[in-house]
Amino acid sequence: MSALAGSARCAWVLARAGLLVAQQAAIHWEFHDSFMEEFPGVNLVRNVFVADGKYATASGGTATADLMLHLIGQAHGQDLSVAVADQMVYNAVRDATAAQKVSLQSRNGMRNTDLARAIEIMRANLEEPLSSPAIAARLDISVRQLERLFGKFLNIAPKKYYMEMRLEKARHLLLQTELSVTEIGLACGFDSPGNFSRCYRTAFGVTPMMQRSRMS
């Protein structure tokens, strides 16, 4: 089992046992959508790890090493933690508040605040998508300015980028949960199963039902 899968399984087991209700937890970003759908009572954060509650969780990979070194430092002092890191040739230790993924600006090679905010607004409104005018209004810019930003930095229209974001979430939910196709469509902002199926097939070459059948 990979470190990524192992950390995800650990958080899932704890959540299913009811041990993370109203608690902060960390899991790899790829599993965030499906985890939040199944466990809405868990306060999922994008930190590399969470260690201040009864149950520690990490986002996988090197985050597990960060968590281990953090716990060693808490129990036995920072000197020992540093010594262990040296033995591991591990010199990029992160604390719990470090974000899992680099900023939107760094990941997309952009330095435009409005574009980063627009993407965050979209991400926060996948179940009930906003129109381009509504997003532009929240940013206090024109729709034309919004379209220019997406065209300049991402070479895509805002509406198409938003659709791809919703469909990517749908794909994660289809592959990682047992939610029905209808439930997944609604969770990703599609008002009818037919519309969801058409959009999904256009993007991925298969319908949501076909995607599911490939897993069985």
Short mmCIF file of C-alpha atoms in Angstrom, two decimals:
data_model
loop_
_atom_site.label_atom_id
_atom_site.label_comp_id
_atom_site.label_asym_id
_atom_site.label_seq_id
_atom_site.Cartn_x
_atom_site.Cartn_y
_atom_site.Cartn_z
CA MET A 1 0.00 0.00 0.00
CA SER A 2 1.38 3.43 -0.92
CA ALA A 3 1.84 6.12 1.72
CA LEU A 4 -0.87 8.13 -0.03
CA ALA A 5 -3.41 5.30 0.08
CA GLY A 6 -2.41 4.38 3.62
CA SER A 7 -2.95 7.86 5.00
CA ALA A 8 -6.30 8.15 3.20
CA ARG A 9 -7.43 4.80 4.59
CA CYS A 10 -6.44 5.83 8.12
CA ALA A 11 -8.54 9.01 8.00
CA TRP A 12 -11.46 7.09 6.46
CA VAL A 13 -11.39 4.42 9.19
CA LEU A 14 -11.33 7.05 11.93
CA ALA A 15 -14.16 9.00 10.31
CA ARG A 16 -16.35 5.92 9.80
CA ALA A 17 -15.84 5.04 13.46
CA GLY A 18 -17.21 8.46 14.37
CA LEU A 19 -13.93 9.54 15.95
CA LEU A 20 -13.41 12.67 13.85
CA VAL A 21 -16.81 14.33 14.25
CA ALA A 22 -16.33 18.08 14.78
CA GLN A 23 -12.57 17.48 14.73
CA GLN A 24 -9.98 18.77 12.31
CA ALA A 25 -8.46 16.18 9.97
CA ALA A 26 -6.04 16.07 7.05
CA ILE A 27 -6.18 13.88 3.98
CA HIS A 28 -4.54 14.05 0.57
CA TRP A 29 -6.12 16.75 -1.62
CA GLU A 30 -7.12 14.18 -4.25
CA PHE A 31 -9.58 12.62 -1.77
CA HIS A 32 -11.02 15.86 -0.38
CA ASP A 33 -14.21 15.88 -2.49
CA SER A 34 -15.26 12.32 -1.73
CA PHE A 35 -14.29 12.59 1.95
CA MET A 36 -16.33 15.76 2.48
CA GLU A 37 -19.34 14.21 0.77
CA GLU A 38 -19.24 11.15 3.03
CA PHE A 39 -18.24 12.88 6.27
CA PRO A 40 -19.68 16.42 6.34
CA GLY A 41 -19.30 16.51 10.13
CA VAL A 42 -15.50 16.37 9.93
CA ASN A 43 -13.64 19.67 9.73
CA LEU A 44 -11.36 18.78 6.84
CA VAL A 45 -8.39 21.12 6.40
CA ARG A 46 -5.76 21.38 3.69
CA ASN A 47 -2.86 21.28 6.14
CA VAL A 48 -0.14 18.69 5.64
CA PHE A 49 -1.10 17.09 8.96
CA VAL A 50 -3.24 17.59 12.06
CA ALA A 51 -1.78 16.63 15.43
CA ASP A 52 -3.53 18.82 17.99
CA GLY A 53 -6.52 16.54 18.55
CA LYS A 54 -6.97 13.08 20.01
CA TYR A 55 -6.31 11.44 16.64
CA ALA A 56 -3.50 12.54 14.33
CA THR A 57 -3.98 12.49 10.56
CA ALA A 58 -1.64 13.28 7.67
CA SER A 59 -2.07 13.97 3.98
CA GLY A 60 0.26 11.19 2.88
CA GLY A 61 3.74 10.88 1.42
CA THR A 62 6.28 13.12 3.12
CA ALA A 63 3.53 14.61 5.30
CA THR A 64 3.70 11.41 7.34
CA ALA A 65 7.38 12.12 8.03
CA ASP A 66 6.50 15.70 9.00
CA LEU A 67 3.93 14.38 11.46
CA MET A 68 6.36 11.83 12.92
CA LEU A 69 9.04 14.48 13.47
CA HIS A 70 6.47 16.80 15.02
CA LEU A 71 5.39 14.10 17.50
CA ILE A 72 9.01 13.27 18.35
CA GLY A 73 9.66 16.95 19.02
CA GLN A 74 6.60 17.17 21.27
CA ALA A 75 7.50 14.08 23.29
CA HIS A 76 11.30 14.26 23.41
CA GLY A 77 12.35 17.76 22.40
CA GLN A 78 13.29 19.58 19.26
CA ASP A 79 16.92 18.48 19.38
CA LEU A 80 15.99 14.82 18.96
CA SER A 81 13.51 15.68 16.22
CA VAL A 82 16.23 17.51 14.30
CA ALA A 83 18.67 14.63 14.85
CA VAL A 84 16.17 12.13 13.44
CA ALA A 85 15.52 14.40 10.45
CA ASP A 86 19.29 14.55 9.85
CA GLN A 87 19.50 10.76 9.94
CA MET A 88 16.73 10.63 7.35
CA VAL A 89 18.51 13.27 5.22
CA TYR A 90 15.24 15.15 5.51
CA ASN A 91 15.80 18.88 5.56
CA ALA A 92 12.43 20.26 4.47
CA VAL A 93 10.41 19.67 7.64
CA ARG A 94 7.03 21.42 7.56
CA ASP A 95 4.81 22.32 10.48
CA ALA A 96 1.13 21.42 10.68
CA THR A 97 -0.10 24.74 9.33
CA ALA A 98 1.71 24.33 6.01
CA ALA A 99 -0.73 23.96 3.14
CA GLN A 100 -0.66 20.69 1.18
CA LYS A 101 -0.57 22.27 -2.24
CA VAL A 102 1.30 25.28 -3.45
CA SER A 103 -0.72 28.41 -3.96
CA LEU A 104 -2.89 28.84 -7.01
CA GLN A 105 -0.52 31.57 -8.15
CA SER A 106 2.49 29.24 -8.07
CA ARG A 107 0.70 26.18 -9.43
CA ASN A 108 -0.65 27.99 -12.47
CA GLY A 109 2.32 30.30 -12.90
CA MET A 110 0.17 33.35 -12.25
CA ARG A 111 0.51 36.40 -10.09
CA ASN A 112 -2.95 37.88 -10.50
CA THR A 113 -4.99 38.17 -7.32
CA ASP A 114 -8.34 38.49 -9.10
CA LEU A 115 -7.77 35.28 -11.04
CA ALA A 116 -6.79 33.37 -7.91
CA ARG A 117 -9.87 34.68 -6.10
CA ALA A 118 -12.12 33.78 -9.03
CA ILE A 119 -10.90 30.20 -8.95
CA GLU A 120 -11.42 29.98 -5.20
CA ILE A 121 -14.97 31.32 -5.61
CA MET A 122 -15.65 28.64 -8.22
CA ARG A 123 -14.19 25.93 -6.00
CA ALA A 124 -16.40 27.00 -3.11
CA ASN A 125 -19.54 26.93 -5.29
CA LEU A 126 -19.47 23.65 -7.20
CA GLU A 127 -22.85 22.40 -5.99
CA GLU A 128 -24.62 25.62 -6.97
CA PRO A 129 -22.49 27.14 -9.74
CA LEU A 130 -22.40 30.90 -10.12
CA SER A 131 -22.69 32.72 -13.43
CA SER A 132 -19.74 34.64 -14.84
CA PRO A 133 -21.49 37.96 -14.08
CA ALA A 134 -21.99 36.87 -10.46
CA ILE A 135 -18.32 35.92 -10.09
CA ALA A 136 -17.21 39.17 -11.71
CA ALA A 137 -19.48 41.14 -9.38
CA ARG A 138 -17.89 39.50 -6.33
CA LEU A 139 -14.50 40.59 -7.64
CA ASP A 140 -15.78 44.06 -8.55
CA ILE A 141 -14.59 43.68 -12.13
CA SER A 142 -16.44 43.38 -15.44
CA VAL A 143 -17.28 40.09 -17.13
CA ARG A 144 -14.99 41.11 -19.96
CA GLN A 145 -12.11 41.60 -17.51
CA LEU A 146 -12.81 38.17 -16.02
CA GLU A 147 -12.73 36.57 -19.47
CA ARG A 148 -9.46 38.35 -20.29
CA LEU A 149 -7.84 37.06 -17.09
CA PHE A 150 -8.71 33.43 -17.84
CA GLY A 151 -7.71 33.81 -21.46
CA LYS A 152 -4.37 35.44 -20.69
CA PHE A 153 -3.21 33.16 -17.87
CA LEU A 154 -5.00 29.85 -18.52
CA ASN A 155 -5.97 30.06 -22.20
CA ILE A 156 -9.54 29.05 -21.40
CA ALA A 157 -12.92 30.73 -20.90
CA PRO A 158 -14.15 31.06 -17.27
CA LYS A 159 -17.28 29.01 -18.02
CA LYS A 160 -15.27 26.15 -19.51
CA TYR A 161 -12.76 26.19 -16.63
CA TYR A 162 -15.65 26.07 -14.14
CA MET A 163 -17.24 23.15 -15.99
CA GLU A 164 -13.95 21.22 -16.00
CA MET A 165 -13.60 21.78 -12.27
CA ARG A 166 -17.12 20.43 -11.62
CA LEU A 167 -16.57 17.41 -13.87
CA GLU A 168 -13.25 16.60 -12.20
CA LYS A 169 -15.02 16.56 -8.83
CA ALA A 170 -17.69 14.30 -10.34
CA ARG A 171 -15.03 11.90 -11.60
CA HIS A 172 -13.44 11.71 -8.15
CA LEU A 173 -16.82 10.99 -6.56
CA LEU A 174 -17.65 8.29 -9.12
CA LEU A 175 -14.33 6.54 -8.53
CA GLN A 176 -14.07 6.98 -4.78
CA THR A 177 -17.62 6.82 -3.37
CA GLU A 178 -20.81 4.77 -3.60
CA LEU A 179 -23.03 7.80 -4.14
CA SER A 180 -25.54 7.35 -6.94
CA VAL A 181 -24.94 9.00 -10.29
CA THR A 182 -27.89 11.32 -9.62
CA GLU A 183 -26.49 12.33 -6.22
CA ILE A 184 -23.08 13.01 -7.75
CA GLY A 185 -24.60 15.10 -10.52
CA LEU A 186 -26.46 17.24 -7.99
CA ALA A 187 -23.34 17.58 -5.81
CA CYS A 188 -21.49 18.96 -8.83
CA GLY A 189 -24.14 21.45 -9.89
CA PHE A 190 -26.00 19.56 -12.66
CA ASP A 191 -29.75 20.06 -12.58
CA SER A 192 -30.61 16.83 -14.41
CA PRO A 193 -29.07 13.38 -14.91
CA GLY A 194 -29.29 13.83 -18.68
CA ASN A 195 -27.31 17.06 -18.66
CA PHE A 196 -24.72 15.54 -16.31
CA SER A 197 -24.34 12.48 -18.53
CA ARG A 198 -23.91 14.54 -21.72
CA CYS A 199 -21.32 16.86 -20.20
CA TYR A 200 -19.42 13.99 -18.61
CA ARG A 201 -19.29 12.01 -21.84
CA THR A 202 -18.06 15.04 -23.77
CA ALA A 203 -15.24 15.50 -21.27
CA PHE A 204 -14.17 11.90 -20.61
CA GLY A 205 -15.53 9.87 -23.53
CA VAL A 206 -17.81 7.73 -21.33
CA THR A 207 -21.03 8.35 -19.45
CA PRO A 208 -21.05 8.36 -15.62
CA MET A 209 -22.73 4.93 -15.65
CA MET A 210 -20.10 3.55 -18.01
CA GLN A 211 -17.38 5.00 -15.76
CA ARG A 212 -18.91 3.13 -12.82
CA SER A 213 -19.26 -0.14 -14.74
CA ARG A 214 -15.56 -0.11 -15.56
CA MET A 215 -14.83 -0.36 -11.85
CA SER A 216 -16.86 -3.52 -11.32
#
